[in-house]
Coordinates of C-alpha atoms and ligand atoms in Angstrom, one line a residue:
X2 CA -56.6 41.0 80.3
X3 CA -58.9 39.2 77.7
X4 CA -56.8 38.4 74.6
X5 CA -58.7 38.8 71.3
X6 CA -58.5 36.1 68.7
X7 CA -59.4 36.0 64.8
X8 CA -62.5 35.0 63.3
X9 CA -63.1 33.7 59.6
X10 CA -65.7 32.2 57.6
X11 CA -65.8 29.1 55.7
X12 CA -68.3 29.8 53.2
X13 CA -69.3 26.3 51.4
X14 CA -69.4 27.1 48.0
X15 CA -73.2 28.6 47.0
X16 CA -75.7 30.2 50.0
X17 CA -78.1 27.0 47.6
X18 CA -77.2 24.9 50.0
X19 CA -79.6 26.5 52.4
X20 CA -82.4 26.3 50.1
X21 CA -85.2 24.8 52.2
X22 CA -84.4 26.2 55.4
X23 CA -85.6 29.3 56.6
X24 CA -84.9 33.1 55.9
X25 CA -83.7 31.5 52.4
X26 CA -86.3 33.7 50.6
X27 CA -85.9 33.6 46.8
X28 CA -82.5 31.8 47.0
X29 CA -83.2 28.9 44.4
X30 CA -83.7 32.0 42.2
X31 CA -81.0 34.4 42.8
X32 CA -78.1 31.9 44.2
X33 CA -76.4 32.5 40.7
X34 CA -76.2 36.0 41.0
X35 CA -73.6 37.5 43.5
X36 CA -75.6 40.0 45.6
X37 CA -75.7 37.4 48.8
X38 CA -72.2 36.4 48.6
X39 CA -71.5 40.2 48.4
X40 CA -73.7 41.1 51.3
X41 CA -72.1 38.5 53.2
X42 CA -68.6 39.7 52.4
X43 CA -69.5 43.4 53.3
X44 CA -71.5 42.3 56.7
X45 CA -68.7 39.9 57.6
X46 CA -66.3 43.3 57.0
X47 CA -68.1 45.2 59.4
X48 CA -67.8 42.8 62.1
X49 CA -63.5 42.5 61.6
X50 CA -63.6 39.0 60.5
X51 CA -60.3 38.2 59.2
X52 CA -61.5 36.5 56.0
X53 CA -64.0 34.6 54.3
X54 CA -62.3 31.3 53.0
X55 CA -64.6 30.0 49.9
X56 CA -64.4 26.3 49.7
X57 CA -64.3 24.1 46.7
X58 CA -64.5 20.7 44.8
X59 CA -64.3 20.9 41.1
X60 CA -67.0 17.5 40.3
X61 CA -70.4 16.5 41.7
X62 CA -70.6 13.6 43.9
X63 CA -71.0 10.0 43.4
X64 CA -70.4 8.2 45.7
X65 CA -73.8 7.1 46.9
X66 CA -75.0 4.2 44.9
X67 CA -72.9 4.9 42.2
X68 CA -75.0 8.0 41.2
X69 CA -75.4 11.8 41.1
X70 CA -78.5 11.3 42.0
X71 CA -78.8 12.0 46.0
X72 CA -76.1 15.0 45.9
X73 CA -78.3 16.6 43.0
X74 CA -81.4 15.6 44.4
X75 CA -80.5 17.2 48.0
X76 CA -77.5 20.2 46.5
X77 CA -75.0 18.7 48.6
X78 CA -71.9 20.5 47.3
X79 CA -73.1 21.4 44.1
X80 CA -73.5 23.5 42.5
X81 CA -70.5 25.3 42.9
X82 CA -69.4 28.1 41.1
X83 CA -65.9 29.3 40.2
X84 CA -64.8 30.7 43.3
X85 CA -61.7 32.8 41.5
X86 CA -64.6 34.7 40.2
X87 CA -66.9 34.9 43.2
X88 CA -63.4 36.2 45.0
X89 CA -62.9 38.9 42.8
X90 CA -66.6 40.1 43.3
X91 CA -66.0 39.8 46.6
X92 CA -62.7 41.8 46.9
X93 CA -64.4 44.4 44.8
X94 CA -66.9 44.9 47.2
X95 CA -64.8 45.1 50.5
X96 CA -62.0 47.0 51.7
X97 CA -60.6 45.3 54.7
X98 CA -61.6 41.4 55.0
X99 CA -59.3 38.6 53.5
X100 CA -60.2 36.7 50.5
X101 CA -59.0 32.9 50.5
X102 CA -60.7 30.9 47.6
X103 CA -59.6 27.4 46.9
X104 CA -57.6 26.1 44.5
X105 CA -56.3 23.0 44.1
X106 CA -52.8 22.0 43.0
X107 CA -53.5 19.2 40.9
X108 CA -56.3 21.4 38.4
X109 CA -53.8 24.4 38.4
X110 CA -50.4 24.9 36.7
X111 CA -48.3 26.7 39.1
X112 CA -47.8 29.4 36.7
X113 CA -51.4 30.0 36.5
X114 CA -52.5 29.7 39.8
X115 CA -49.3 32.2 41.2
X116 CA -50.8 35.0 38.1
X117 CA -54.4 34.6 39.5
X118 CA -53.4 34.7 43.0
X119 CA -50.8 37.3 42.8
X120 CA -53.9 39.5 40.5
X121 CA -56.5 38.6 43.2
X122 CA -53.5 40.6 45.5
X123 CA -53.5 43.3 43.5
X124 CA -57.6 44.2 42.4
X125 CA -57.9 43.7 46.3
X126 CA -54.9 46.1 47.7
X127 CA -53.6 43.0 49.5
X128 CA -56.1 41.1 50.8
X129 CA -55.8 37.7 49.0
X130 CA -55.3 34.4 50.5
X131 CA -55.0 30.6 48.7
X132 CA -56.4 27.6 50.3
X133 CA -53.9 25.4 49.4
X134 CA -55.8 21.4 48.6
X135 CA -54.5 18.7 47.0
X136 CA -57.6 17.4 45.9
X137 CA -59.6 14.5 47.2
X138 CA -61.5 12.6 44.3
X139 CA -60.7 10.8 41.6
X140 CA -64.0 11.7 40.5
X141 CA -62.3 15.6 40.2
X142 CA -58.9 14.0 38.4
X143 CA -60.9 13.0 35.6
X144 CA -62.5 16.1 35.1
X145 CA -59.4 17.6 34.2
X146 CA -58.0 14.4 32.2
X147 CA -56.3 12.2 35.1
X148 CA -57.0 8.5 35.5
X149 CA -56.7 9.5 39.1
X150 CA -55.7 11.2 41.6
X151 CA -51.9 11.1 42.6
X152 CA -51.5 9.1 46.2
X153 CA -52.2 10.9 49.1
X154 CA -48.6 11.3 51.1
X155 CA -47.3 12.1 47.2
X156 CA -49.3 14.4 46.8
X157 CA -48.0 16.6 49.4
X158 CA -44.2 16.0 48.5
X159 CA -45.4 17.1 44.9
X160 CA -47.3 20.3 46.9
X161 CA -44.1 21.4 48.2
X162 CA -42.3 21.7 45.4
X163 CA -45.4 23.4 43.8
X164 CA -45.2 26.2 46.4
X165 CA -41.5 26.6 45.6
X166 CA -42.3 27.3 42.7
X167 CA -45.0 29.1 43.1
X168 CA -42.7 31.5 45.9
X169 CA -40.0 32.1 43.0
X170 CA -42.8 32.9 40.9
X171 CA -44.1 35.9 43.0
X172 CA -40.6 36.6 43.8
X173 CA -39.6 36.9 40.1
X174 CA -40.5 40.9 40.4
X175 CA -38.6 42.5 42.9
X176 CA -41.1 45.1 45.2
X177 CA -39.5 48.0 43.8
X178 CA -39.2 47.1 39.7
X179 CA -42.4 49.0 39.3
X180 CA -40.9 52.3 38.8
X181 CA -42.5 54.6 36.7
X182 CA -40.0 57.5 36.4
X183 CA -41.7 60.1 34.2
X184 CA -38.3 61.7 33.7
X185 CA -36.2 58.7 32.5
X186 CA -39.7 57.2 30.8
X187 CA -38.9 54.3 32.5
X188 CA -42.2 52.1 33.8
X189 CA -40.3 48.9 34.5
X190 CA -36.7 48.5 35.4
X191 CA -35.8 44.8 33.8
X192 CA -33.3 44.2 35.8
X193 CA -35.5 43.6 39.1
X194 CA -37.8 41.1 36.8
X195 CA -35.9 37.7 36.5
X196 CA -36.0 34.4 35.2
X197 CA -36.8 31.7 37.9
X198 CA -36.1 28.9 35.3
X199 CA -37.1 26.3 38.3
X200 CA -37.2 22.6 36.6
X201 CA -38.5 20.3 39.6
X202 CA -39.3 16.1 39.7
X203 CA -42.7 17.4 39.0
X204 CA -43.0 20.7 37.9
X205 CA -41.3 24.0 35.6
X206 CA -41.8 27.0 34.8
X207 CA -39.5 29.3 32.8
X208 CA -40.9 32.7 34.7
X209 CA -41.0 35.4 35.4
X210 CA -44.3 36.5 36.3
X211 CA -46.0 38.9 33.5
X212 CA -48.4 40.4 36.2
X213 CA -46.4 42.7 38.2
X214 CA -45.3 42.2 42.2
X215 CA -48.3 41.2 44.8
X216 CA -49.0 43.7 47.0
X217 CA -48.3 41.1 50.3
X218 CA -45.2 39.5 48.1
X219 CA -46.5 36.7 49.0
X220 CA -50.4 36.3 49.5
X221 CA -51.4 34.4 52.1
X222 CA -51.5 31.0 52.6
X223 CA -54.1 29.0 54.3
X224 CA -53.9 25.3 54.6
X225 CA -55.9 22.0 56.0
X226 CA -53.5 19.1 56.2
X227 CA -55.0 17.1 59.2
X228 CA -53.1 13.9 58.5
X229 CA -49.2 13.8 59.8
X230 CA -48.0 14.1 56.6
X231 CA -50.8 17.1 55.9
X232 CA -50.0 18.9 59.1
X233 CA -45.6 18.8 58.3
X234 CA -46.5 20.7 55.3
X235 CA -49.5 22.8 56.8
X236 CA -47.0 24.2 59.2
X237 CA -43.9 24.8 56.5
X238 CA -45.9 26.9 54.9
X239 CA -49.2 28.3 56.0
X240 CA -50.3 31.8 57.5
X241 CA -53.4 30.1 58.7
X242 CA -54.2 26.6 59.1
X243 CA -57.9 25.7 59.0
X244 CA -58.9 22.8 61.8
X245 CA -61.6 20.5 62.0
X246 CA -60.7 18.9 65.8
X247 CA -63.4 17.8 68.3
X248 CA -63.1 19.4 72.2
X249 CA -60.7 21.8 73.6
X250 CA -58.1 19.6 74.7
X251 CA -57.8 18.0 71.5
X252 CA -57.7 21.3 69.5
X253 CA -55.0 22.4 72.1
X254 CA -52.7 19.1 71.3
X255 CA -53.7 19.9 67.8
X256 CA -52.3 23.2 67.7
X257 CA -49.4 22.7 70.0
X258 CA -48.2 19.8 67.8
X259 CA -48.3 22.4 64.5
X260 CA -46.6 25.1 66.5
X261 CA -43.7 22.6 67.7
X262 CA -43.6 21.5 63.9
X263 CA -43.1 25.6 62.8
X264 CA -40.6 25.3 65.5
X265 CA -38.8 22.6 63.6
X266 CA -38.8 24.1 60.2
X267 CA -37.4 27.3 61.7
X268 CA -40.5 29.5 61.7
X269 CA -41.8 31.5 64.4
X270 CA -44.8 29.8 65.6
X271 CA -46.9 33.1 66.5
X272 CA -46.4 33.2 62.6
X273 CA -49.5 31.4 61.7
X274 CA -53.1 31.4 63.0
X275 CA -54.5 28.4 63.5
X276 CA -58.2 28.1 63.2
X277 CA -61.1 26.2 64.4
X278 CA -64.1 24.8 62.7
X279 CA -67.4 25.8 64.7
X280 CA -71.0 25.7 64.1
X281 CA -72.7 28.5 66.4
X282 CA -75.9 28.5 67.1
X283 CA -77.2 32.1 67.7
X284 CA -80.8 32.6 69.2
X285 CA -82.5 35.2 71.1
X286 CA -82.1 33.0 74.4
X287 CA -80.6 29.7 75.4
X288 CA -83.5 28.0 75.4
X289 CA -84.3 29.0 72.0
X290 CA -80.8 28.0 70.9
X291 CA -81.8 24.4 72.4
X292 CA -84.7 23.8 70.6
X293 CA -83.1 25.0 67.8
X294 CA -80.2 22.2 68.6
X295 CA -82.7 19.4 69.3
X296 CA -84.5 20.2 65.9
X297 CA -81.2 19.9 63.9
X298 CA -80.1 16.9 65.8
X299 CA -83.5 15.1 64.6
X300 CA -83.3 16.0 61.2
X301 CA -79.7 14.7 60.9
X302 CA -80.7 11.6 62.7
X303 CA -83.4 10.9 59.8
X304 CA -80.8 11.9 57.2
X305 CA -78.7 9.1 57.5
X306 CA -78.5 8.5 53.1
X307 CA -77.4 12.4 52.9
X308 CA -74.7 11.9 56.0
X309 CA -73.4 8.3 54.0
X310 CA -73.5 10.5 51.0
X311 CA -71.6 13.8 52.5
X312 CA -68.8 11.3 54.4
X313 CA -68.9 9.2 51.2
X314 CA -67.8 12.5 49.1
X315 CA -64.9 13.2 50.8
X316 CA -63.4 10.3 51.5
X317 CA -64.5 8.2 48.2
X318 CA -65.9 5.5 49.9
X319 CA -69.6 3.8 48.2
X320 CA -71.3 3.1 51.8
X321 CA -74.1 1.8 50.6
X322 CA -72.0 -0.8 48.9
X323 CA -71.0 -1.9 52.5
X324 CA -73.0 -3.9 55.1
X325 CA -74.8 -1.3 57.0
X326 CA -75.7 -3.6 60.3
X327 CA -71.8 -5.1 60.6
X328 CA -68.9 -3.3 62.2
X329 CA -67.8 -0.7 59.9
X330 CA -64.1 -2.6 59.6
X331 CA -60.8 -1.2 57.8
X332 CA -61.6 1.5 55.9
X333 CA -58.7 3.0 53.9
X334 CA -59.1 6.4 51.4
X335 CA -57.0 8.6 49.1
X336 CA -59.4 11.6 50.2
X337 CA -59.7 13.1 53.1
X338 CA -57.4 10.8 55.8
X339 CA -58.3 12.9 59.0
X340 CA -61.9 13.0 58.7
X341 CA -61.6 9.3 58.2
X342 CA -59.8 8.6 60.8
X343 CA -62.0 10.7 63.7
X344 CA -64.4 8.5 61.6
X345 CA -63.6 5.4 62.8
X346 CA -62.4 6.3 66.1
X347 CA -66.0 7.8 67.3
X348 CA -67.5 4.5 65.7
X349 CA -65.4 2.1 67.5
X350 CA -67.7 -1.2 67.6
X351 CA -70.5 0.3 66.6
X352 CA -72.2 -1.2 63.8
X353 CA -71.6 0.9 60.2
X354 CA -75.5 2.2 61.0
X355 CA -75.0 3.5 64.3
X356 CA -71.4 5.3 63.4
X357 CA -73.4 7.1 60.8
X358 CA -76.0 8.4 63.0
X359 CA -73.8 9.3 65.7
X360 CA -70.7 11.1 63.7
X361 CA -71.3 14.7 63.7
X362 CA -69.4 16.4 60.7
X363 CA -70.6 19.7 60.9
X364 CA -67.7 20.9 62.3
X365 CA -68.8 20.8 65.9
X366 CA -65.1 21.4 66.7
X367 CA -66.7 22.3 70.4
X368 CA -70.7 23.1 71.6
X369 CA -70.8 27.0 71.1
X370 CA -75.0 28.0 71.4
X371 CA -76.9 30.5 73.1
X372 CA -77.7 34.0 73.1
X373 CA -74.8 36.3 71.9
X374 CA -73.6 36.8 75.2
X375 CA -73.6 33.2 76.0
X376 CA -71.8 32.2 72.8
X377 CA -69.0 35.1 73.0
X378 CA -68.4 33.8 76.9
X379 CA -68.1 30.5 75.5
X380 CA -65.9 31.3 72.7
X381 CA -63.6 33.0 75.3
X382 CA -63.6 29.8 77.8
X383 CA -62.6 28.1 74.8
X384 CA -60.0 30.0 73.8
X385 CA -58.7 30.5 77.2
X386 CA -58.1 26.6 77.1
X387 CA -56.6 25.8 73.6
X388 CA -54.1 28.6 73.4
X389 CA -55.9 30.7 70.4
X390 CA -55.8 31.4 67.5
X391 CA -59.5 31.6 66.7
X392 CA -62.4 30.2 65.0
X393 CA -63.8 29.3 61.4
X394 CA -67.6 29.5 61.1
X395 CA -68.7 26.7 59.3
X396 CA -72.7 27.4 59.0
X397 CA -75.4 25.3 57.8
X398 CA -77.9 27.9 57.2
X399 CA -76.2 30.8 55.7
X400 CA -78.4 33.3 55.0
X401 CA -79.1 37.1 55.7
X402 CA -80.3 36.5 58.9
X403 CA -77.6 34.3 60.3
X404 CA -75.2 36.8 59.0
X405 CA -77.3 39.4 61.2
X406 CA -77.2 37.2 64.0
X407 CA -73.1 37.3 63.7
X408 CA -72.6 41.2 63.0
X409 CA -74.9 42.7 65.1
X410 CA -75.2 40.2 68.1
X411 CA -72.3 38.0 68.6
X412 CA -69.4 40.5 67.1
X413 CA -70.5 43.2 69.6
X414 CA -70.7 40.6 72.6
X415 CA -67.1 39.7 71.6
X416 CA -66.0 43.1 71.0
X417 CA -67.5 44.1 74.4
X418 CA -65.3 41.1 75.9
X419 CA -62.0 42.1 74.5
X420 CA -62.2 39.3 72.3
X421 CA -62.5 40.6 68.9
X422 CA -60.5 43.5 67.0
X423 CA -63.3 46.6 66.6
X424 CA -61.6 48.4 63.4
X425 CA -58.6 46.9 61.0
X426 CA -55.2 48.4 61.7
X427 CA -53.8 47.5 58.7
X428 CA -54.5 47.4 54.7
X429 CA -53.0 44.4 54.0
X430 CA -54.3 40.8 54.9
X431 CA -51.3 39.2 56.6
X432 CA -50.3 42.1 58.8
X433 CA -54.3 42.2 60.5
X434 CA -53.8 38.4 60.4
X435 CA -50.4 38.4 62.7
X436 CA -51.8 41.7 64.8
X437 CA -52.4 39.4 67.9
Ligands
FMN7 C1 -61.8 23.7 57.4 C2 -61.4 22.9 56.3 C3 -61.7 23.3 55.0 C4 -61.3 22.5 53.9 N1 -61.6 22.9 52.6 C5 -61.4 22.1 51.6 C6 -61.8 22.5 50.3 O1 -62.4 23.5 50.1 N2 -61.5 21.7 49.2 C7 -60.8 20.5 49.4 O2 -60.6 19.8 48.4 N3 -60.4 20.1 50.6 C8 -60.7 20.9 51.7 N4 -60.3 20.5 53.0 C9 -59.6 19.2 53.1 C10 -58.2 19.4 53.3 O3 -57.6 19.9 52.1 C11 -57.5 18.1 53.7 O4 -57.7 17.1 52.7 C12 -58.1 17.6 55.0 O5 -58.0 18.5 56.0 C13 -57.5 16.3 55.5 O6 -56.2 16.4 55.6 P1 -55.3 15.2 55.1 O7 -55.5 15.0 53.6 O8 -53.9 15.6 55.4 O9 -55.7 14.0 55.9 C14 -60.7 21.2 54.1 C15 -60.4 20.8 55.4 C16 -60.8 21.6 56.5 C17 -60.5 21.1 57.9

């Protein structure tokens, strides 16, 4: 029997960033306005994707040439709009899909953050999620005030003591205070609304909560840690954990080491999904799916300045200030640790030049192209191999077509597979997340 496995977006930040491509239409116009991300949320919903998860980074790059110039220039990540309030659009214009903007923990008081969640809960009938970062820039620290950003491993311990918080918070209203009793005239009943009074190394709040119980109690949480430090607190606390791991076998080892880390903290390891980064490449044939391959390959290959720039982003290093024809040597970063660590194992001794040409970061996870058929067999292969839990679309070229290409060809193909729920069974976000 086929097993069916989730499916989620990760939508990077505006549909802008496919300006140029084709099918964009009038997007350099109308990326501002919400009707794409809305059309995307709703078409998404009718092909059971578990949820869209809307990335973020709250400053523009520089970290090409010590400029903005190339990230400006190009729109790579930026601009970005608020994604609290592209989430709440979003969860007004759905009824079933899950709704996981990003916030991160250093740009958020807890208090904050556990109100906006907890409200996102409630305008949505429980369907809210958090992608839980702990920044990467320094760049973003001093947008908010901070010399810079906390050190990496710190900034996890300081994370989990956030959540704590951030749990007592949501927990300050007990499910059933909200009683309205028109015969006693009683709306509240004060003594299920309590006082967390948590005062931590790094963090307090007095509580409770002043925005009522979340629908989920607890919303859910989605989380990236990649490094070892990353993935211990990925899997004490996440629903779904959000991959970026290159082949089957290593996405399998990847998710067995965070289920035998659940294990460890006590948790049942069925309890949280863990998905995949993919970039699916959906044509009418094979063939066409090739050519459509090779043509992307080439580009990239003459992009090298926007890849330096992209890699540079995340992990804060200047390449350009570095020798581009010598072995790229000891890197080290704050940012993002995993992605420079699959960095420099795929370029081994290859000069700084030739590791930039060769690294794929697109979230080629594993080579899923083809016709719809071709892709849903391959997803189910795939699958078959690692375990599960599913995949997160990670898509170049967003726009109405590819979102065609994913409701009415691939989610059909999967469906007619057994791989892929055909209706949600249940209102709330978690409980269609832990179905299978
Ligand atoms: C699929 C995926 C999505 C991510 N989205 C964001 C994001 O929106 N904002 C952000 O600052 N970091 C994001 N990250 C980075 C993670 O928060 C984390 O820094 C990264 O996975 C590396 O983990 P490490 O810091 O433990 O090495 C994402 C990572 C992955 C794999």
């Amino acid at each position: 029997m086929p097993h069916p496995f989730h499916l989620g977006l990760f939508l990077q930040g505006s549909s802008v960033q496919a300006w140029g491509q084709p099918w964009t239409g009038r997007i350099a116009e109308t990326w501002m306005k919400p009707e794409f991300f809305l059309d995307a949320a709703r078409s998404l919903e009718r092909a059971c994707f578990d949820y869209i998860l809307l990335e973020d980074s709250s400053y523009i790059g520089e970290s090409f040439a010590g400029s903005r110039a190339i990230y400006l220039h190009n729109g790579i990540s930026v601009p970005r709009q608020d994604p609290s309030v592209v989430a709440s659009l979003m969860a007004g214009a759905t009824r079933h899909i899950g709704i996981v903007p990003t916030l991160a923990t250093f740009a958020y008081p807890p208090f904050l953050l556990a109100r906006l969640v907890a409200t996102l809960d409630q305008v949505s009938g429980g369907r809210a999620g958090w992608n839980m970062v702990t920044g990467s820039s320094d760049f973003a620290a001093r947008n908010f005030g901070l010399e810079k950003l906390t050190e990496h491993d710190l900034r996890y311990d300081m994370a989990d003591e956030y959540i704590d918080l951030v749990d007592r918070l949501w927990k300050s209203w007990h499910p059933d205070a909200l009683v309205a009793d028109a015969e006693s005239g009683m709306l509240v009943d004060h003594e299920r609304v309590h006082q967390i009074d948590f005062k931590g190394k790094y963090y307090s709040s007095r509580g409770p909560l002043n925005c009522g119980p979340a629908p989920q109690g607890r919303p859910v949480i989605a989380q990236a840690g990649g490094s070892p430090r990353g993935r211990e607190f990925a899997s004490r606390h996440a629903d779904t954990i959000v991959a970026s791991v290159v082949g089957a076998p290593a996405m399998r080892a990847y998710r067995d080491d965070v289920r035998a880390r659940m294990v460890g903290h006590g948790r049942d390891p069925d309890s949280c999904k863990v998905m995949f980064l993919v970039t699916p490449i959906l044509a009418a044939s094979m063939a066409d799916a090739r050519a459509i391959q090779a043509e992307r390959r080439a580009a990239e290959a003459r992009q090298t300045d926007l890849k330096m720039a992209f890699l540079g982003k995340i992990t804060n290093i200047d390449f350009t200030k570095l020798d581009l024809d010598a072995p790229i040597g000891d890197l080290t970063t704050n940012g993002h640790q995993q992605l420079l660590d699959d960095f420099k194992k795929a370029a081994g001794n290859k000069t700084l030049r030739q590791a930039i040409v060769s690294f794929n970061h697109d979230g080629d996870g594993v080579e899923l192209l083809g016709s719809p058929d071709d892709v849903a067999a391959q997803m189910g292969e795939v699958m078959q191999e690692v375990g599960g839990d599913g995949f997160l679309f990670s898509l170049p070229n967003l726009h109405r077509r590819t979102l065609a290409e994913i409701e009415d060809g691939l989610a059909p193909a999967l469906q007619k597979r057994g791989l892929m729920r055909k209706a949600y069974a249940h209102e709330h976000f978690r409980d269609n997340l832990l179905e299978f």
